[in-house]
XYZ file of C-alpha atoms in Angstrom:
657
model
C -2.711 27.248 -34.571
C -1.781 29.714 -31.836
C 1.529 31.576 -31.884
C 3.008 29.697 -28.942
C 2.280 26.266 -30.428
C 3.644 27.403 -33.785
C 6.909 28.587 -32.239
C 7.268 25.357 -30.247
C 6.739 23.232 -33.356
C 9.221 25.370 -35.298
C 11.818 24.838 -32.590
C 11.294 21.086 -32.586
C 11.541 20.872 -36.390
C 14.779 22.865 -36.322
C 16.178 20.353 -33.826
C 15.059 17.441 -35.994
C 16.614 19.036 -39.059
C 19.951 19.691 -37.378
C 20.007 16.087 -36.180
C 19.534 14.760 -39.692
C 16.084 13.385 -38.992
C 14.366 15.229 -41.870
C 16.798 13.741 -44.391
C 16.327 10.326 -42.812
C 12.564 10.676 -43.117
C 12.880 11.674 -46.754
C 14.948 8.595 -47.586
C 12.499 6.341 -45.736
C 9.488 7.729 -47.618
C 11.263 7.360 -50.942
C 11.918 3.725 -50.048
C 8.187 3.128 -49.452
C 7.944 3.324 -45.647
C 4.714 1.541 -44.470
C 3.584 4.571 -42.413
C 3.173 6.533 -45.672
C 0.109 4.478 -46.545
C -1.174 4.410 -42.961
C -1.083 8.196 -42.725
C -2.616 8.642 -46.186
C 0.259 10.845 -47.334
C 0.690 12.343 -50.768
C 4.272 11.266 -51.397
C 5.339 14.045 -53.838
C 3.850 16.770 -51.630
C 5.464 15.309 -48.519
C 8.874 15.074 -50.164
C 8.537 18.659 -51.367
C 7.668 19.772 -47.835
C 10.726 18.049 -46.429
C 12.900 20.053 -48.859
C 11.353 23.406 -47.893
C 12.644 25.857 -45.327
C 10.400 26.640 -42.371
C 9.506 29.975 -43.916
C 8.491 28.305 -47.194
C 6.380 25.782 -45.250
C 4.407 28.570 -43.590
C 3.930 30.346 -46.902
C 2.714 27.126 -48.534
C 0.252 26.538 -45.720
C 1.737 23.189 -44.745
C 0.894 22.437 -41.053
C 4.145 22.210 -39.153
C 2.705 19.681 -36.710
C 1.753 17.403 -39.599
C 5.281 17.413 -40.934
C 6.681 16.946 -37.455
C 4.468 13.913 -36.873
C 5.557 12.375 -40.171
C 9.234 12.798 -39.342
C 8.870 11.350 -35.863
C 6.780 8.346 -36.849
C 9.050 7.491 -39.776
C 12.356 7.904 -37.907
C 11.219 6.718 -34.450
C 8.346 4.329 -35.226
C 6.473 2.645 -32.338
C 6.366 -0.828 -33.861
C 3.519 -3.241 -33.197
C 4.077 -6.346 -31.065
C 2.094 -9.382 -32.154
C 2.395 -12.889 -30.722
C 5.415 -11.796 -28.752
C 7.333 -10.619 -31.822
C 8.078 -7.146 -33.211
C 6.554 -6.358 -36.594
C 9.669 -4.826 -38.077
C 9.613 -1.530 -39.969
C 12.601 -0.076 -41.849
C 14.628 2.184 -39.585
C 16.982 5.049 -40.468
C 20.631 4.308 -41.243
C 21.651 5.877 -37.909
C 20.534 2.648 -36.164
C 23.014 0.572 -38.126
C 22.585 -2.214 -40.662
C 22.189 -4.862 -37.960
C 19.346 -3.160 -36.050
C 16.824 -5.865 -37.016
C 19.135 -8.511 -35.561
C 19.478 -6.537 -32.318
C 15.701 -6.179 -32.020
C 15.119 -9.898 -32.576
C 17.817 -10.684 -30.012
C 15.825 -8.784 -27.371
C 12.349 -10.009 -28.262
C 12.327 -12.601 -25.483
C 12.013 -9.768 -22.929
C 8.737 -8.533 -24.409
C 6.675 -11.146 -22.557
C 7.876 -9.776 -19.213
C 6.289 -6.379 -19.904
C 2.608 -5.845 -19.205
C -0.178 -3.309 -18.931
C -1.162 -2.060 -15.462
C -4.906 -2.561 -15.153
C -7.073 -1.329 -12.304
C -9.729 -3.187 -10.339
C -12.893 -1.445 -9.065
C -11.725 1.864 -10.558
C -13.290 4.027 -13.258
C -9.975 3.907 -15.168
C -9.466 0.510 -16.746
C -5.695 0.869 -16.969
C -3.023 3.450 -16.368
C 0.472 2.498 -17.495
C 3.113 -0.161 -18.024
C 4.928 -2.500 -15.617
C 7.641 -5.110 -16.028
C 9.256 -7.878 -14.040
C 12.346 -6.588 -12.293
C 13.166 -9.275 -9.737
C 12.270 -12.496 -7.957
C 11.728 -12.810 -4.221
C 13.746 -15.220 -2.120
C 10.761 -17.506 -1.519
C 10.784 -18.477 -5.201
C 6.999 -18.013 -5.381
C 6.754 -14.280 -5.958
C 8.059 -11.814 -8.514
C 8.558 -8.066 -8.278
C 7.203 -5.726 -10.934
C 8.113 -2.069 -11.303
C 6.100 0.867 -12.597
C 5.851 4.566 -11.807
C 4.686 6.083 -8.559
C 2.165 8.232 -10.425
C 0.639 5.085 -11.948
C 0.356 3.240 -8.628
C -1.027 6.319 -6.853
C -4.172 6.115 -8.949
C -5.278 3.208 -6.750
C -2.850 3.189 -3.812
C -1.430 5.530 -1.206
C 1.933 5.509 0.520
C 1.908 4.447 4.172
C 4.317 5.125 6.999
C 6.628 2.311 5.970
C 6.908 3.408 2.353
C 4.586 0.689 1.064
C 1.602 1.231 -1.203
C -1.771 0.458 0.393
C -4.752 0.062 -1.913
C -7.322 2.788 -1.320
C -11.101 2.596 -1.425
C -13.489 4.229 -3.844
C -14.860 7.452 -2.312
C -18.215 6.567 -3.843
C -18.669 2.854 -3.131
C -16.021 2.236 -0.429
C -14.962 -0.855 -2.387
C -11.214 -1.407 -2.234
C -9.233 -0.747 -5.395
C -6.786 -3.228 -6.808
C -4.353 -3.639 -9.681
C -3.029 -6.341 -11.931
C -0.549 -6.666 -14.781
C -1.683 -8.217 -18.071
C 1.456 -9.443 -19.801
C -0.289 -9.739 -23.158
C -2.665 -7.007 -24.462
C -1.071 -7.137 -27.906
C -2.652 -6.076 -31.163
C -5.330 -8.524 -32.249
C -5.332 -10.326 -28.889
C -8.648 -11.755 -27.695
C -9.893 -11.440 -24.104
C -9.142 -15.131 -23.686
C -5.492 -14.431 -24.527
C -4.906 -12.309 -21.444
C -2.047 -13.160 -19.091
C -3.013 -11.464 -15.840
C -1.126 -11.399 -12.550
C -2.677 -9.566 -9.608
C -0.500 -7.109 -7.711
C -0.831 -8.416 -4.160
C 0.599 -5.231 -2.697
C 3.102 -2.514 -3.462
C 6.207 -3.269 -1.427
C 7.512 0.216 -2.217
C 5.758 3.418 -3.248
C 8.045 6.431 -3.511
C 7.212 9.692 -1.813
C 6.855 12.783 -3.969
C 10.439 13.861 -3.295
C 11.970 10.604 -4.554
C 12.395 8.914 -7.937
C 9.075 8.126 -9.643
C 9.051 4.406 -8.775
C 6.608 1.849 -7.386
C 7.439 -1.824 -6.852
C 4.693 -4.428 -6.622
C 4.584 -8.088 -5.649
C 2.846 -10.705 -7.789
C 2.615 -14.459 -7.535
C 4.740 -16.265 -10.088
C 2.244 -17.104 -12.865
C 1.346 -20.758 -13.205
C 0.138 -20.771 -16.809
C 2.921 -18.818 -18.470
C 6.527 -17.840 -17.815
C 7.902 -14.353 -17.252
C 11.484 -13.612 -16.305
C 13.016 -10.536 -14.633
C 14.591 -8.072 -17.044
C 18.263 -7.593 -16.097
C 19.595 -4.143 -15.220
C 22.775 -2.728 -16.744
C 25.840 -2.562 -14.546
C 26.753 0.950 -15.706
C 24.438 3.793 -16.625
C 23.343 4.585 -20.171
C 25.632 6.361 -22.607
C 24.856 9.187 -25.022
C 23.482 7.898 -28.360
C 23.153 4.351 -27.009
C 20.531 2.544 -29.091
C 17.536 1.654 -26.938
C 13.866 0.723 -27.191
C 10.849 1.443 -25.025
C 8.393 -1.426 -24.573
C 4.968 -0.342 -23.426
C 1.419 0.746 -24.124
C 1.011 4.192 -25.750
C -2.286 5.782 -24.731
C -4.207 8.887 -25.707
C -2.711 11.946 -24.029
C -4.891 15.073 -23.972
C -1.822 17.215 -23.423
C -0.963 16.714 -27.093
C -4.256 18.068 -28.428
C -3.000 21.610 -28.935
C -0.295 20.386 -31.324
C -2.930 18.542 -33.377
C -0.918 15.344 -32.962
C -3.767 13.071 -31.922
C -4.918 12.276 -35.443
C -1.428 11.110 -36.383
C -1.377 8.526 -33.573
C -4.568 6.730 -34.587
C -4.242 3.004 -34.049
C -1.300 3.270 -31.643
C -3.294 3.217 -28.434
C -3.650 0.645 -25.681
C -1.646 -2.236 -27.189
C 1.965 -3.271 -26.718
C 4.532 -1.398 -28.795
C 8.286 -1.585 -29.284
C 9.660 1.909 -29.935
C 13.376 2.248 -30.824
C 15.377 5.382 -30.272
C 18.555 6.766 -28.759
C 19.705 8.075 -25.406
C 20.071 11.838 -25.232
C 23.262 13.456 -23.894
C 23.975 11.923 -20.492
C 25.795 13.737 -17.700
C 26.082 13.124 -13.950
C 23.353 14.867 -11.963
C 21.070 15.274 -14.987
C 17.824 13.522 -15.832
C 18.254 10.446 -18.003
C 16.582 11.196 -21.363
C 15.774 9.373 -24.594
C 14.027 10.193 -27.887
C 11.822 7.105 -28.360
C 8.199 7.779 -29.341
C 6.046 7.548 -26.214
C 2.609 8.589 -25.020
C 0.885 8.620 -21.649
C 0.433 4.859 -21.293
C 4.195 4.347 -21.575
C 4.579 5.441 -17.955
C 6.532 2.673 -16.259
C 8.013 1.238 -19.472
C 11.481 -0.332 -19.488
C 14.137 1.360 -21.610
C 16.081 -1.532 -23.054
C 19.611 -1.234 -24.399
C 19.635 -3.114 -27.716
C 23.397 -3.535 -27.563
C 23.705 -4.698 -23.954
C 20.354 -6.549 -23.881
C 19.602 -5.058 -20.473
C 17.459 -2.269 -19.012
C 19.068 1.155 -18.668
C 16.088 2.966 -17.177
C 12.416 3.274 -16.233
C 10.444 5.735 -18.378
C 8.394 8.167 -16.296
C 7.653 11.347 -18.248
C 7.791 12.916 -21.664
C 7.452 16.378 -23.145
C 6.257 15.894 -26.685
C 8.959 16.555 -29.256
C 11.524 17.560 -26.665
C 12.666 14.570 -24.625
C 11.519 11.705 -22.432
C 12.707 11.285 -18.865
C 13.706 8.095 -17.107
C 14.838 6.714 -13.749
C 18.334 5.248 -13.964
C 18.916 1.501 -13.621
C 21.323 2.211 -10.755
C 18.465 3.830 -8.809
C 16.297 0.764 -9.378
C 19.100 -1.497 -8.225
C 19.465 0.490 -4.994
C 15.734 0.242 -4.313
C 15.715 -3.501 -4.895
C 18.656 -3.997 -2.546
C 16.794 -2.178 0.230
C 18.731 1.081 -0.036
C 15.660 3.273 -0.060
C 15.328 6.999 0.582
C 14.311 7.862 4.089
C 12.910 10.989 5.647
C 14.261 12.375 8.887
C 11.453 12.385 11.422
C 11.745 14.782 14.347
C 9.877 13.584 17.409
C 7.816 16.312 19.003
C 8.856 15.209 22.489
C 12.568 15.216 21.585
C 12.969 12.278 23.951
C 16.331 10.599 24.187
C 16.183 6.989 23.042
C 16.630 4.348 25.735
C 17.882 0.859 24.939
C 15.485 -2.047 25.357
C 15.830 -4.194 28.449
C 15.369 -7.906 29.181
C 13.613 -9.646 32.065
C 14.413 -13.275 32.826
C 11.726 -15.688 34.092
C 12.876 -15.231 37.696
C 11.863 -11.577 37.502
C 8.199 -12.638 37.331
C 8.089 -14.924 40.364
C 4.965 -14.156 42.377
C 2.973 -12.638 39.538
C -0.614 -13.853 39.834
C -1.850 -12.443 36.549
C -5.521 -11.972 35.824
C -8.061 -12.904 38.494
C -11.208 -14.324 36.812
C -13.063 -14.193 40.174
C -12.474 -10.482 40.642
C -16.160 -9.603 40.162
C -19.304 -11.161 41.604
C -19.330 -13.878 38.953
C -16.429 -15.632 37.260
C -15.275 -14.086 33.956
C -12.836 -16.186 31.939
C -10.722 -15.347 28.916
C -12.841 -15.529 25.759
C -12.666 -18.766 23.796
C -10.584 -18.352 20.636
C -11.263 -20.033 17.266
C -9.368 -23.272 16.753
C -6.243 -22.903 14.658
C -6.474 -19.119 14.306
C -3.544 -18.298 16.607
C -0.210 -19.852 17.583
C -0.276 -18.964 21.270
C 2.916 -18.752 23.289
C 3.424 -21.072 26.274
C 5.455 -19.220 28.926
C 8.026 -21.138 30.941
C 6.086 -20.506 34.187
C 2.667 -21.517 32.832
C 0.139 -22.880 35.318
C -2.072 -25.906 34.832
C -5.257 -24.850 33.085
C -3.630 -21.518 32.143
C -0.875 -22.830 29.913
C -0.914 -19.843 27.549
C -1.372 -16.935 29.967
C 1.523 -14.542 30.496
C 0.910 -13.406 34.080
C 1.744 -9.930 35.312
C 0.634 -7.786 38.253
C -3.176 -7.458 38.103
C -3.296 -8.436 34.437
C -2.607 -11.269 32.025
C -2.517 -11.807 28.271
C -2.445 -14.338 25.459
C 0.299 -13.827 22.865
C 0.607 -15.042 19.253
C 4.227 -15.853 18.377
C 3.558 -15.819 14.614
C 1.843 -12.440 14.580
C 4.296 -11.213 17.259
C 1.356 -9.571 18.960
C -0.904 -9.871 21.987
C -4.231 -11.419 21.026
C -6.184 -10.687 24.222
C -5.159 -8.727 27.289
C -7.274 -8.524 30.431
C -6.764 -6.373 33.521
C -8.440 -6.158 36.922
C -9.092 -2.544 38.001
C -9.865 -1.549 41.588
C -10.713 2.139 41.649
C -10.941 2.273 45.442
C -7.324 1.173 45.803
C -5.904 3.146 42.873
C -2.465 4.683 43.436
C -1.205 7.352 41.045
C 2.185 6.448 39.607
C 4.025 9.205 37.745
C 5.260 8.174 34.317
C 9.014 8.279 33.923
C 10.381 9.756 30.727
C 11.775 8.477 28.487
C 9.989 5.120 28.490
C 12.043 1.957 28.784
C 10.521 -1.210 27.326
C 11.479 -4.800 28.110
C 11.495 -8.204 26.423
C 9.875 -11.009 28.448
C 12.195 -14.035 28.309
C 9.461 -16.427 29.426
C 8.718 -16.708 25.706
C 11.181 -16.504 22.784
C 12.627 -13.014 22.386
C 12.562 -13.334 18.585
C 8.773 -13.647 18.761
C 8.533 -10.153 20.268
C 8.791 -6.785 18.561
C 11.525 -4.438 19.744
C 12.239 -0.736 19.513
C 13.603 -1.053 15.979
C 10.301 -2.503 14.778
C 8.400 0.723 15.498
C 9.798 3.152 12.886
C 8.500 6.546 11.797
C 4.987 7.325 12.932
C 4.308 3.923 14.500
C 3.758 3.979 18.250
C 4.246 1.264 20.850
C 0.625 1.074 21.880
C -0.199 -0.251 25.361
C -2.947 -2.865 25.223
C -3.366 -2.768 29.007
C -3.376 0.919 29.874
C -0.449 1.943 32.028
C -2.743 3.356 34.730
C -5.274 0.489 34.907
C -3.375 -2.072 37.046
C -1.804 0.588 39.285
C -3.576 -0.217 42.542
C -3.008 -2.192 45.706
C -2.554 -1.952 49.443
C 0.830 -0.239 49.087
C 2.806 1.766 46.527
C 5.389 -0.928 45.634
C 2.641 -3.208 44.298
C 1.180 -0.408 42.179
C 4.669 0.504 40.925
C 5.316 -3.108 39.965
C 2.042 -3.205 38.028
C 2.944 0.031 36.257
C 6.346 -1.315 35.234
C 4.844 -4.600 34.041
C 2.842 -2.756 31.373
C 6.131 -1.797 29.669
C 6.792 -5.260 28.258
C 6.684 -5.750 24.488
C 4.203 -8.568 25.003
C 1.732 -5.801 25.986
C 2.489 -3.626 22.954
C 0.917 -3.467 19.527
C 2.219 -1.266 16.684
C -0.261 1.557 16.227
C -0.291 4.310 13.634
C -0.049 7.790 15.172
C -3.407 8.689 13.588
C -4.964 6.596 16.354
C -4.039 9.446 18.669
C -6.813 11.501 17.099
C -9.327 9.565 19.177
C -7.127 8.388 22.007
C -8.734 10.601 24.658
C -12.159 9.051 24.054
C -10.796 5.511 23.690
C -8.614 5.569 26.800
C -11.170 7.445 28.848
C -13.827 4.740 28.550
C -12.846 2.986 31.775
C -13.040 6.245 33.713
C -16.465 7.124 32.305
C -17.849 3.708 33.143
C -16.303 3.446 36.600
C -17.747 6.855 37.490
C -21.221 5.847 36.359
C -23.853 5.548 39.063
C -24.894 2.264 37.448
C -21.656 0.519 38.431
C -20.789 -0.799 41.859
C -17.705 -0.701 44.065
C -15.534 0.920 41.348
C -14.252 -2.434 40.141
C -13.949 -3.519 36.533
C -12.365 -6.134 34.306
C -11.235 -4.856 30.901
C -10.426 -7.046 27.894
C -8.510 -5.412 24.990
C -6.918 -6.542 21.752
C -6.290 -5.879 18.068
C -8.999 -6.780 15.568
C -6.983 -8.804 13.059
C -7.925 -8.756 9.385
C -5.226 -10.383 7.264
C -6.934 -9.256 4.051
C -7.120 -5.590 4.986
C -4.267 -4.933 7.427
C -1.134 -3.553 5.697
C 2.011 -5.656 5.835
C 5.096 -4.371 7.684
C 7.691 -5.444 5.155
C 10.807 -5.168 7.276
C 9.147 -6.765 10.300
C 7.150 -9.495 8.596
C 3.795 -8.881 10.288
C 0.517 -7.167 9.490
C -0.266 -3.832 11.116
C -3.656 -3.970 12.895
C -5.843 -1.029 11.936
C -8.626 -1.570 14.489
C -8.837 -2.401 18.188
C -11.572 -3.660 20.469
C -12.324 -3.447 24.166
C -14.839 -5.092 26.504
C -15.468 -3.512 29.910
C -17.087 -5.766 32.513
C -18.299 -4.703 35.964
C -20.909 -5.416 38.568
C -24.215 -3.581 38.297
C -26.405 -3.103 41.345
C -29.939 -4.422 40.981
C -33.021 -2.902 42.619
C -33.107 -5.827 45.050
C -29.541 -5.167 46.137
C -28.015 -8.074 44.221
C -25.205 -7.768 41.709
C -25.209 -8.830 38.083
C -22.569 -8.656 35.377
C -22.664 -5.641 33.077
C -20.570 -5.802 29.860
C -20.079 -3.193 27.146
C -17.962 -3.575 24.006
C -16.134 -0.938 21.966
C -14.318 -0.618 18.664
C -11.626 1.907 17.738
C -11.909 2.137 13.975
C -12.327 4.237 10.868
C -15.351 2.078 10.135
C -13.692 -0.739 8.157
C -15.139 -3.602 10.212
C -18.645 -2.199 10.172
C -18.524 -1.548 6.428
C -17.143 -5.021 5.736
C -19.878 -6.597 7.874
C -22.545 -4.761 5.905
C -20.875 -5.581 2.605
C -20.647 -9.301 3.391
C -24.372 -9.288 4.028
C -25.065 -7.260 0.869
C -26.535 -4.352 2.826
C -26.835 -1.312 0.554
C -25.186 1.015 3.084
C -21.916 -0.776 2.391
C -21.671 0.767 -1.067
C -24.070 3.698 -0.883
C -22.601 6.580 1.037
C -20.624 4.684 3.686
C -17.818 7.113 4.539
C -14.513 6.566 6.272
C -13.130 9.438 8.297
C -10.769 9.857 11.187
C -10.542 7.194 13.855
C -13.659 7.010 16.001
C -14.752 5.049 19.034
C -17.894 2.978 18.551
C -19.874 1.150 21.193
C -20.869 -2.164 19.648
C -22.815 -5.112 20.979
C -20.782 -7.968 22.433
C -22.499 -10.271 19.947
C -21.370 -8.072 17.051
C -17.804 -8.077 18.374
C -17.952 -11.871 18.525
C -18.877 -11.950 14.841
C -16.038 -9.590 13.940
C -13.352 -11.349 15.993
C -14.496 -14.968 16.039
C -14.139 -14.955 19.864
C -16.715 -16.376 22.263
C -17.307 -14.144 25.301
C -19.777 -16.567 26.864
C -22.067 -14.990 29.499
C -20.964 -11.459 28.617
C -23.158 -11.595 25.529
C -26.262 -11.610 27.744
C -24.893 -8.912 30.053
C -24.813 -6.267 27.319
C -27.182 -3.267 27.696
C -26.805 -2.372 24.004
C -28.149 -5.780 22.994
C -30.995 -5.376 25.491
C -31.835 -1.999 23.948
C -31.862 -3.549 20.481
C -34.320 -6.198 21.707
C -36.464 -3.495 23.251
C -36.527 -1.569 19.957
C -37.134 -4.832 18.040
C -34.186 -4.275 15.688
C -33.500 -7.086 13.176
C -30.886 -9.614 14.305
C -29.011 -9.128 11.022
C -28.269 -5.500 11.817
C -25.051 -4.710 13.715
C -25.644 -2.689 16.852
C -23.215 0.193 17.147
C -23.209 3.758 18.445
C -20.525 6.350 17.780
C -19.123 7.610 21.080
C -18.614 11.365 21.102
C -18.700 11.794 24.878
C -19.857 10.238 28.139
C -23.494 10.939 27.287
C -23.214 8.694 24.201
C -22.524 5.564 26.255
C -25.345 3.028 26.520
C -24.976 1.714 30.066
């Protein structure tokens, strides 16, 4: 044993001795404590050791860590839970004569504590979680664990939620669940699992070590939220930690591992006491815990309520916990926030409102703008709840019409579904952007179905679907100015993460590249744009009640001049993505690339075939499918139909026109 470890163990034994724990251990062993047999102790030798001074112990060659382990396990035993009940072990007199009654009185909470298990991860499990609340819908419960447990499979996003990550090796998405059983002797068929649908809160590294997850209320068994104390824990308050002790390599140097044999991976009930409590200090307790106890509730056996959330322990010194009052604040929505300084230092401008009369004379999108008619794509039945503006036209009952562009809007998703703009490069008029931007609600549809300024917190941007510059053309400046101003309606905005900016120059420059191409004619184009919705993958904006689209698509249509002087439609499709849609497509078709080396990186712009975009979105672009040069190239190269056609766009020379 090295000198440092020896000195640390000596210090801990001195603390145990001064606290009366050595005497308590001696009395328990004399009374035939069950751990004596489990540890294979020689009772006379052990009792002699407990009577020796530290100096005598060293001279006798008695390992200090062995004696320390005996004292801790006898005076703070992690008792087995079996069939929802604590297998009682005699406890020291300091717990009081009625301690068994107090334990039995709190047993009904044990079923609400479970083991956090991971899905698609090399670690099978990582800590403890427990039910802390019920959501207003009556169908979901909230479970709480530690941030450092959740971060094994999830990352914090801009809204403070936890988003499940993907394996860097297989690209398969991780997941997590809570098994509310996993007791000693339990069979696999005895499990009581509840999948964590998402983490509604994942603390940043500067906040309390907390993560809150949402689960569906189990149908086959009942779990109830553990109540939180109204006032914080008191010094020497009798408590118990309920959780799953696991092997902890940090304890190897103290040779403790062999004294914890049989304690791993199953539910335990470990009584103890709160350490001295003072305002501004870390809440501490002396219950026996190991690594898997991360996220365990600390239950007051007198008040029958939770006083804290266990998050860390230094062996033989103390265990740390998050106070119940902190948990209560988080559950009530009082969550820590970070001050974000905008680089532009723009002054905020209040949102505006435009009544239906403001839009009189707006013609919207012109489907006959090019040589052949190009309609809105057909949408899947029942997929969207499209708004019907008050000024809708016959045959265009869902189109919100603006100057040189129109759009279809989903009131449930509070998002544009498809936008389409006519661009006339020959009549383009440059309109200078006014700072700061002022955005408007369009009162032709319900205002509550639109996102406002307050729904774009932190690093979420109000992303134009129709580019500000695209409709800015006409025979005079007032028309172009009107078109410019029309793009600043929330019906034309989609919440976009600022990381999209990494590829914004390529994405927004597509129209310019294509219009400048010698293969286009008359500098005219029609551009369709929209989010690529994926309700399974897109993170949920908790305070707003919508999913945040992670990918966007665009279809650029123009006239191409034929050798005989005639015009034909020319359509190219694009995807702004980190690769999720492409990987999912491959994975659904069991292509090996989906799990063998497929890598996500920063946002990139891909040119994809119109047919591939139709598969991803469910939309039907009609004749545009046959006007796609990328599909024609695939036919020329005789590529299999099952393979998605896509090309990463790194510059104008990457475009297949």
